[in-house]
């Protein structure tokens, strides 16, 4: 009797054990494994694997950090959580990667990317480093939204003549004419990648239907044209000379067309332009003044092309950038005018109409390089010239740079607490 009771109890315990194991397994399948599957760690990169890993992805978000840095420690879990949320929206292989680099251990990568503060967040888009670092709020919501904005398709689909007539004349544009809808065209994905790279410099259109027929000749199903700024489509358009099969070929051609020698500076791109570290040669113009822009652009292209690696040639709306004009002792009534901002001081070109005198603007720029502009401001014209000092009468020092103040603050990571 006792033996039977012992066997009964033993079987009962074994049954309970199996039941417990079965319950734990079921719990894991329902709750634990899905969490494990959807949690992905930020990838640790070093000098040996950096290029090999990053080239596989369309967008790579890089966190350059140091273990001892308190702000790096605060950012780490935020960066991890952001990556997992981003992957919910972009789960496709090769689309998005979040990676981290320990700059104390990987000094060559820190030097390569000019890291001077921790943490620094940079982005690679299609293997190319984006000029502007991420300096938004260091929160999950902000990081996720930034990635979504970068990967948002900027191409506008045009299907009717009415929509075609509304293409922005003022902005430079790439216009793709196709017999296929975007989701069925083999060229679209490559075109989309380039459009994401250059979204700030050009507008991008995909034209189908009757509006595309006149551009599809000789049985071709696709044609790509560049429309310069301040022109209507089909007036001065430039045809892409290649076959749309190579990302590098298309990006090189599109960059040459979309990023002009003379660029417009705005409050959105001023920080990026200052980071290039080149002095600004700026035409300040009235909001509706296209003539002075055309004159200035022509002079730059014909006489100043050799200086494009030494300065940034820019145009600025004098109404929006009234503050720099004030520093120069000028108002909107004095437009158009040209000035050089060396990031230390601003120097005013004496007379806009002198731009038409061959060699006058080039000499003005060379006087900046030689220090003559600064010297003459303090001590008057050199004995070899009879020119009148063009700067503000009675001033003992050139106006300070105003655009340098739009550059990133060196102390922003310690002063702006809401960012971290």
Short mmCIF file of C-alpha atoms in Angstrom, two decimals:
data_model
loop_
_atom_site.label_atom_id
_atom_site.label_comp_id
_atom_site.label_asym_id
_atom_site.label_seq_id
_atom_site.Cartn_x
_atom_site.Cartn_y
_atom_site.Cartn_z
CA UNK A 1 0.00 0.00 0.00
CA UNK A 2 2.80 2.37 0.92
CA UNK A 3 4.63 1.50 -2.31
CA UNK A 4 1.56 2.35 -4.39
CA UNK A 5 1.13 5.65 -2.58
CA UNK A 6 4.79 6.51 -3.13
CA UNK A 7 4.47 5.75 -6.85
CA UNK A 8 1.36 7.92 -6.98
CA UNK A 9 3.08 10.85 -5.32
CA UNK A 10 6.15 10.45 -7.54
CA UNK A 11 4.03 10.44 -10.68
CA UNK A 12 2.14 13.46 -9.37
CA UNK A 13 5.38 15.39 -8.80
CA UNK A 14 6.67 14.42 -12.24
CA UNK A 15 3.40 15.56 -13.78
CA UNK A 16 3.64 18.88 -11.95
CA UNK A 17 7.24 19.32 -13.10
CA UNK A 18 6.25 18.68 -16.69
CA UNK A 19 3.36 21.11 -16.32
CA UNK A 20 5.69 23.78 -14.94
CA UNK A 21 8.17 23.23 -17.79
CA UNK A 22 5.34 23.36 -20.33
CA UNK A 23 4.01 26.63 -18.82
CA UNK A 24 7.47 28.20 -18.80
CA UNK A 25 7.98 27.21 -22.43
CA UNK A 26 4.61 28.66 -23.42
CA UNK A 27 5.42 31.88 -21.54
CA UNK A 28 8.71 32.18 -23.37
CA UNK A 29 7.10 31.65 -26.76
CA UNK A 30 4.42 34.25 -26.09
CA UNK A 31 6.32 36.94 -24.20
CA UNK A 32 10.09 36.46 -24.12
CA UNK A 33 11.07 35.39 -27.63
CA UNK A 34 9.18 38.19 -29.44
CA UNK A 35 11.00 40.73 -27.27
CA UNK A 36 14.33 39.06 -27.98
CA UNK A 37 13.62 39.00 -31.71
CA UNK A 38 12.71 42.71 -31.89
CA UNK A 39 15.64 43.92 -29.80
CA UNK A 40 18.75 44.68 -31.82
CA UNK A 41 21.92 46.10 -30.37
CA UNK A 42 23.78 49.05 -31.82
CA UNK A 43 26.78 47.71 -33.72
CA UNK A 44 30.27 48.37 -32.35
CA UNK A 45 32.63 49.48 -35.10
CA UNK A 46 36.41 49.73 -35.24
CA UNK A 47 39.02 50.67 -37.82
CA UNK A 48 39.11 47.11 -39.17
CA UNK A 49 35.40 46.68 -39.93
CA UNK A 50 34.13 50.26 -40.36
CA UNK A 51 34.16 50.56 -44.17
CA UNK A 52 33.17 46.95 -44.80
CA UNK A 53 30.10 47.21 -42.55
CA UNK A 54 28.88 50.73 -43.32
CA UNK A 55 28.91 50.33 -47.10
CA UNK A 56 26.10 47.76 -46.84
CA UNK A 57 23.54 50.33 -45.62
CA UNK A 58 21.67 53.23 -47.14
CA UNK A 59 21.80 55.25 -43.91
CA UNK A 60 24.24 54.79 -41.02
CA UNK A 61 23.81 56.76 -37.78
CA UNK A 62 27.18 57.00 -35.99
CA UNK A 63 27.68 57.68 -32.29
CA UNK A 64 31.26 58.74 -31.51
CA UNK A 65 31.64 58.43 -27.75
CA UNK A 66 34.01 57.95 -24.82
CA UNK A 67 33.22 55.64 -21.90
CA UNK A 68 34.33 58.20 -19.30
CA UNK A 69 32.10 60.96 -20.74
CA UNK A 70 28.94 61.43 -18.67
CA UNK A 71 26.96 62.71 -21.66
CA UNK A 72 28.02 59.65 -23.67
CA UNK A 73 26.75 57.45 -20.84
CA UNK A 74 23.40 59.28 -20.85
CA UNK A 75 23.04 58.99 -24.61
CA UNK A 76 23.89 55.26 -24.90
CA UNK A 77 20.51 53.78 -23.82
CA UNK A 78 18.63 56.47 -25.78
CA UNK A 79 20.59 55.56 -28.91
CA UNK A 80 19.84 51.84 -28.38
CA UNK A 81 16.11 52.40 -27.91
CA UNK A 82 15.97 54.71 -30.93
CA UNK A 83 17.55 52.05 -33.14
CA UNK A 84 14.95 49.46 -32.19
CA UNK A 85 12.10 51.89 -32.87
CA UNK A 86 13.62 52.84 -36.25
CA UNK A 87 13.85 49.18 -37.25
CA UNK A 88 10.10 48.82 -36.73
CA UNK A 89 9.57 51.33 -39.56
CA UNK A 90 12.55 50.31 -41.73
CA UNK A 91 13.10 46.56 -41.23
CA UNK A 92 14.45 45.98 -44.76
CA UNK A 93 18.01 44.59 -44.90
CA UNK A 94 20.56 47.21 -45.87
CA UNK A 95 18.32 50.18 -45.06
CA UNK A 96 19.39 51.56 -41.64
CA UNK A 97 22.22 50.87 -39.21
CA UNK A 98 22.98 52.47 -35.85
CA UNK A 99 26.64 52.08 -34.91
CA UNK A 100 28.97 53.33 -32.18
CA UNK A 101 32.68 54.08 -32.10
CA UNK A 102 34.74 54.26 -28.90
CA UNK A 103 37.05 57.14 -29.79
CA UNK A 104 39.39 56.42 -26.89
CA UNK A 105 40.12 53.02 -28.43
CA UNK A 106 39.65 53.92 -32.10
CA UNK A 107 41.74 57.06 -32.37
CA UNK A 108 42.22 56.71 -36.13
CA UNK A 109 38.46 56.88 -36.70
CA UNK A 110 38.19 59.84 -34.35
CA UNK A 111 40.85 61.65 -36.35
CA UNK A 112 39.33 60.64 -39.68
CA UNK A 113 35.98 62.18 -38.76
CA UNK A 114 37.43 65.20 -36.91
CA UNK A 115 35.82 64.35 -33.57
CA UNK A 116 36.50 67.07 -30.99
CA UNK A 117 33.67 66.51 -28.47
CA UNK A 118 31.65 63.66 -27.01
CA UNK A 119 29.19 62.43 -27.92
CA UNK A 120 29.21 63.43 -31.61
CA UNK A 121 26.50 62.09 -33.90
CA UNK A 122 27.24 61.90 -37.62
CA UNK A 123 25.44 60.26 -40.52
CA UNK A 124 26.49 58.41 -43.64
CA UNK A 125 24.04 58.42 -46.55
CA UNK A 126 24.77 55.91 -49.29
CA UNK A 127 28.36 55.75 -48.09
CA UNK A 128 28.85 59.55 -48.16
CA UNK A 129 29.34 61.55 -44.97
CA UNK A 130 26.63 64.15 -44.51
CA UNK A 131 28.14 67.58 -43.90
CA UNK A 132 25.87 68.45 -41.03
CA UNK A 133 26.12 66.58 -37.73
CA UNK A 134 22.97 65.75 -35.81
CA UNK A 135 22.54 68.44 -33.17
CA UNK A 136 18.88 68.03 -32.37
CA UNK A 137 17.49 67.02 -29.02
CA UNK A 138 19.03 63.80 -27.69
CA UNK A 139 15.72 62.01 -27.21
CA UNK A 140 14.28 58.85 -28.72
CA UNK A 141 11.52 60.80 -30.43
CA UNK A 142 13.95 63.29 -31.99
CA UNK A 143 16.44 60.68 -33.21
CA UNK A 144 13.71 58.49 -34.72
CA UNK A 145 12.02 61.42 -36.44
CA UNK A 146 15.34 62.60 -37.89
CA UNK A 147 15.91 59.21 -39.53
CA UNK A 148 12.34 59.18 -40.87
CA UNK A 149 12.82 62.64 -42.36
CA UNK A 150 16.09 61.65 -44.02
CA UNK A 151 14.58 58.53 -45.58
CA UNK A 152 11.38 60.20 -46.67
CA UNK A 153 10.98 59.96 -50.44
CA UNK A 154 11.40 63.53 -51.80
CA UNK A 155 10.26 62.71 -55.35
CA UNK A 156 6.99 64.27 -56.48
CA UNK A 157 4.90 62.19 -58.87
CA UNK A 158 3.46 64.22 -61.78
CA UNK A 159 0.69 62.60 -63.83
CA UNK A 160 -1.26 65.43 -65.48
CA UNK A 161 -0.49 68.50 -67.55
CA UNK A 162 -1.93 70.64 -64.77
CA UNK A 163 0.53 69.17 -62.23
CA UNK A 164 3.38 69.57 -64.73
CA UNK A 165 2.57 73.26 -65.11
CA UNK A 166 3.05 73.74 -61.36
CA UNK A 167 6.70 72.60 -61.32
CA UNK A 168 8.64 75.22 -59.36
CA UNK A 169 10.48 77.50 -61.81
CA UNK A 170 12.69 79.10 -59.16
CA UNK A 171 14.29 75.90 -57.90
CA UNK A 172 16.73 73.74 -59.85
CA UNK A 173 15.13 70.38 -60.55
CA UNK A 174 15.79 66.90 -61.87
CA UNK A 175 12.84 65.66 -63.92
CA UNK A 176 12.52 61.98 -64.78
CA UNK A 177 10.13 61.11 -67.60
CA UNK A 178 8.99 57.50 -67.58
CA UNK A 179 6.39 55.22 -69.10
CA UNK A 180 6.31 53.30 -65.80
CA UNK A 181 4.90 54.18 -62.41
CA UNK A 182 7.48 54.62 -59.60
CA UNK A 183 6.88 51.24 -57.98
CA UNK A 184 7.29 49.37 -61.27
CA UNK A 185 10.32 51.15 -62.76
CA UNK A 186 13.80 49.59 -62.42
CA UNK A 187 15.36 53.08 -62.43
CA UNK A 188 13.27 54.49 -59.60
CA UNK A 189 15.14 53.12 -56.58
CA UNK A 190 18.49 54.44 -57.82
CA UNK A 191 16.88 57.81 -58.64
CA UNK A 192 15.34 57.86 -55.15
CA UNK A 193 18.73 57.35 -53.47
CA UNK A 194 20.25 60.31 -55.33
CA UNK A 195 17.20 62.45 -54.59
CA UNK A 196 17.63 61.79 -50.85
CA UNK A 197 21.29 62.83 -51.09
CA UNK A 198 20.51 66.12 -52.85
CA UNK A 199 17.05 66.98 -51.52
CA UNK A 200 18.30 70.31 -50.12
CA UNK A 201 19.82 71.36 -53.44
CA UNK A 202 17.25 70.27 -56.03
CA UNK A 203 13.61 69.38 -56.46
CA UNK A 204 12.92 65.93 -57.90
CA UNK A 205 10.01 64.90 -60.13
CA UNK A 206 8.81 61.64 -61.71
CA UNK A 207 6.59 62.40 -64.71
CA UNK A 208 4.28 59.80 -66.24
CA UNK A 209 1.21 59.86 -68.46
CA UNK A 210 0.70 62.29 -71.34
CA UNK A 211 3.18 64.80 -69.86
CA UNK A 212 6.04 62.36 -70.40
CA UNK A 213 5.32 61.25 -73.97
CA UNK A 214 7.16 64.06 -75.78
CA UNK A 215 10.40 63.20 -73.91
CA UNK A 216 10.32 59.44 -74.63
CA UNK A 217 11.68 59.03 -78.14
CA UNK A 218 13.01 56.13 -80.20
CA UNK A 219 11.17 53.56 -78.11
CA UNK A 220 12.92 54.54 -74.86
CA UNK A 221 10.89 54.15 -71.68
CA UNK A 222 12.92 56.58 -69.55
CA UNK A 223 14.58 59.99 -69.87
CA UNK A 224 16.19 62.23 -67.24
CA UNK A 225 16.70 65.99 -67.55
CA UNK A 226 18.06 68.77 -65.36
CA UNK A 227 16.11 72.05 -65.19
CA UNK A 228 18.22 75.03 -64.04
CA UNK A 229 16.80 77.42 -61.45
CA UNK A 230 14.69 80.38 -62.58
CA UNK A 231 13.65 78.66 -65.82
CA UNK A 232 10.62 76.79 -67.05
CA UNK A 233 10.84 73.10 -67.93
CA UNK A 234 11.94 72.35 -71.50
CA UNK A 235 13.58 75.76 -71.98
CA UNK A 236 17.19 75.20 -70.88
CA UNK A 237 16.98 71.58 -69.76
CA UNK A 238 20.13 69.41 -69.86
CA UNK A 239 19.79 65.72 -70.71
CA UNK A 240 21.52 63.11 -68.57
CA UNK A 241 24.05 61.62 -71.00
CA UNK A 242 24.42 58.17 -69.47
CA UNK A 243 22.29 55.12 -68.81
CA UNK A 244 20.63 55.07 -65.39
CA UNK A 245 22.40 52.01 -64.01
CA UNK A 246 25.18 53.41 -61.81
CA UNK A 247 24.54 55.27 -58.56
CA UNK A 248 27.99 56.88 -58.59
CA UNK A 249 27.61 58.09 -62.18
CA UNK A 250 24.19 59.62 -61.56
CA UNK A 251 25.18 61.19 -58.25
CA UNK A 252 28.29 62.80 -59.76
CA UNK A 253 26.29 64.27 -62.63
CA UNK A 254 23.40 65.38 -60.41
CA UNK A 255 25.74 66.96 -57.84
CA UNK A 256 27.47 68.95 -60.57
CA UNK A 257 24.10 70.27 -61.72
CA UNK A 258 22.27 70.68 -58.41
CA UNK A 259 25.07 72.13 -56.29
CA UNK A 260 25.95 75.29 -58.19
CA UNK A 261 29.11 77.36 -57.96
CA UNK A 262 26.99 80.14 -56.46
CA UNK A 263 24.67 78.94 -53.69
CA UNK A 264 21.94 80.62 -51.69
CA UNK A 265 22.57 80.88 -47.96
CA UNK A 266 19.56 80.47 -45.69
CA UNK A 267 19.10 80.03 -41.97
CA UNK A 268 18.61 76.32 -42.65
CA UNK A 269 21.95 75.72 -44.37
CA UNK A 270 24.11 78.44 -42.77
CA UNK A 271 25.47 76.09 -40.11
CA UNK A 272 26.46 73.54 -42.74
CA UNK A 273 28.17 76.20 -44.85
CA UNK A 274 30.14 77.59 -41.92
CA UNK A 275 31.40 74.09 -41.15
CA UNK A 276 33.13 74.02 -44.55
CA UNK A 277 35.50 76.61 -43.09
CA UNK A 278 35.82 78.79 -46.21
CA UNK A 279 35.29 82.58 -46.19
CA UNK A 280 31.97 83.78 -47.61
CA UNK A 281 31.76 86.07 -50.63
CA UNK A 282 28.14 87.16 -50.39
CA UNK A 283 25.84 89.10 -52.67
CA UNK A 284 23.07 90.68 -50.59
CA UNK A 285 20.09 91.31 -52.87
CA UNK A 286 16.48 92.37 -52.68
CA UNK A 287 13.81 89.63 -52.50
CA UNK A 288 12.71 90.21 -56.13
CA UNK A 289 16.08 91.17 -57.59
CA UNK A 290 17.03 88.45 -60.09
CA UNK A 291 19.19 90.71 -62.26
CA UNK A 292 21.96 91.26 -59.72
CA UNK A 293 22.04 87.50 -59.01
CA UNK A 294 22.51 86.78 -62.72
CA UNK A 295 25.29 89.41 -63.04
CA UNK A 296 27.09 88.14 -59.95
CA UNK A 297 26.77 84.49 -61.02
CA UNK A 298 28.15 85.27 -64.49
CA UNK A 299 31.19 87.08 -63.05
CA UNK A 300 31.90 84.19 -60.69
CA UNK A 301 31.66 81.66 -63.51
CA UNK A 302 33.79 83.63 -65.97
CA UNK A 303 36.38 85.39 -63.78
CA UNK A 304 36.45 83.72 -60.36
CA UNK A 305 36.23 80.02 -61.10
CA UNK A 306 39.81 79.49 -59.92
CA UNK A 307 38.85 80.78 -56.45
CA UNK A 308 36.03 78.29 -55.86
CA UNK A 309 38.25 76.15 -53.62
CA UNK A 310 39.23 79.12 -51.45
CA UNK A 311 35.85 80.72 -50.72
CA UNK A 312 32.13 80.02 -50.82
CA UNK A 313 30.27 82.18 -53.35
CA UNK A 314 26.83 82.89 -51.92
CA UNK A 315 23.72 84.98 -52.42
CA UNK A 316 21.57 86.11 -49.51
CA UNK A 317 18.15 87.72 -49.26
CA UNK A 318 18.99 91.14 -47.81
CA UNK A 319 15.57 91.37 -46.21
CA UNK A 320 16.02 88.14 -44.26
CA UNK A 321 19.69 88.85 -43.48
CA UNK A 322 19.22 92.43 -42.38
CA UNK A 323 21.44 91.93 -39.33
CA UNK A 324 24.72 91.53 -41.31
CA UNK A 325 23.78 94.62 -43.32
CA UNK A 326 23.37 96.56 -40.10
CA UNK A 327 26.90 95.53 -39.03
CA UNK A 328 28.17 96.91 -42.33
CA UNK A 329 26.37 100.19 -41.74
CA UNK A 330 23.92 99.46 -44.56
CA UNK A 331 20.19 98.94 -44.97
CA UNK A 332 17.94 97.34 -47.57
CA UNK A 333 17.96 100.65 -49.47
CA UNK A 334 21.64 100.04 -50.27
CA UNK A 335 21.04 96.71 -52.00
CA UNK A 336 22.52 95.08 -53.98
CA UNK A 337 25.95 94.95 -52.35
CA UNK A 338 28.78 92.47 -51.96
CA UNK A 339 30.81 91.66 -48.85
CA UNK A 340 33.40 89.15 -47.74
CA UNK A 341 32.98 87.48 -44.36
CA UNK A 342 36.31 85.99 -43.29
CA UNK A 343 34.76 84.56 -40.08
CA UNK A 344 36.72 87.22 -38.20
CA UNK A 345 35.65 90.40 -39.96
CA UNK A 346 33.41 91.58 -42.78
CA UNK A 347 34.71 93.68 -45.67
CA UNK A 348 32.48 95.61 -48.05
CA UNK A 349 33.11 95.68 -51.80
CA UNK A 350 33.14 99.43 -52.65
CA UNK A 351 30.53 99.54 -55.39
CA UNK A 352 28.36 96.80 -56.87
CA UNK A 353 28.66 98.26 -60.38
CA UNK A 354 32.46 97.88 -60.14
CA UNK A 355 31.77 94.17 -60.45
CA UNK A 356 31.60 94.75 -64.21
CA UNK A 357 35.19 96.07 -64.32
CA UNK A 358 37.35 93.08 -65.38
CA UNK A 359 39.60 91.87 -62.56
CA UNK A 360 38.11 94.20 -59.93
CA UNK A 361 36.42 91.51 -57.85
CA UNK A 362 39.37 89.14 -58.17
CA UNK A 363 41.71 91.83 -56.86
CA UNK A 364 39.37 92.49 -53.94
CA UNK A 365 39.55 88.82 -52.98
CA UNK A 366 43.33 88.70 -53.35
CA UNK A 367 43.54 91.72 -51.05
CA UNK A 368 41.72 89.65 -48.45
CA UNK A 369 44.25 86.81 -48.74
CA UNK A 370 47.22 89.16 -48.50
CA UNK A 371 45.86 91.01 -45.48
CA UNK A 372 45.61 94.26 -47.40
CA UNK A 373 41.90 94.74 -46.62
CA UNK A 374 42.54 94.47 -42.90
CA UNK A 375 45.64 96.67 -43.06
CA UNK A 376 43.94 99.43 -45.07
CA UNK A 377 40.99 99.43 -42.73
CA UNK A 378 43.27 100.34 -39.82
CA UNK A 379 45.81 102.58 -41.57
CA UNK A 380 44.09 103.86 -44.69
CA UNK A 381 44.94 103.09 -48.33
CA UNK A 382 48.42 101.85 -49.13
CA UNK A 383 50.70 104.50 -50.67
CA UNK A 384 50.46 102.68 -54.00
CA UNK A 385 46.73 103.24 -54.33
CA UNK A 386 44.43 106.25 -54.35
CA UNK A 387 41.31 104.30 -53.48
CA UNK A 388 39.09 105.66 -50.74
CA UNK A 389 38.65 103.42 -47.70
CA UNK A 390 35.35 101.70 -48.44
CA UNK A 391 34.46 100.87 -44.85
CA UNK A 392 32.41 102.76 -42.33
CA UNK A 393 33.79 106.20 -41.56
CA UNK A 394 35.31 106.63 -38.12
CA UNK A 395 35.37 102.92 -37.37
CA UNK A 396 38.69 101.68 -36.00
CA UNK A 397 38.17 98.00 -36.68
CA UNK A 398 36.34 96.07 -39.43
CA UNK A 399 32.85 94.84 -38.52
CA UNK A 400 32.97 91.51 -36.75
CA UNK A 401 31.81 88.42 -38.60
CA UNK A 402 28.11 87.76 -38.14
CA UNK A 403 27.94 84.45 -40.00
CA UNK A 404 30.57 82.88 -37.74
CA UNK A 405 28.00 83.19 -34.96
CA UNK A 406 25.73 80.81 -36.89
CA UNK A 407 28.33 78.05 -36.58
CA UNK A 408 27.91 75.37 -33.90
CA UNK A 409 28.87 76.43 -30.40
CA UNK A 410 31.89 74.66 -28.96
CA UNK A 411 30.11 74.49 -25.61
CA UNK A 412 26.67 73.35 -26.70
CA UNK A 413 27.03 69.90 -25.15
CA UNK A 414 27.62 71.33 -21.68
CA UNK A 415 25.48 74.47 -21.80
CA UNK A 416 22.31 73.25 -23.53
CA UNK A 417 20.99 70.78 -20.97
CA UNK A 418 17.75 70.11 -22.81
CA UNK A 419 19.74 68.50 -25.63
CA UNK A 420 21.02 65.83 -23.34
#
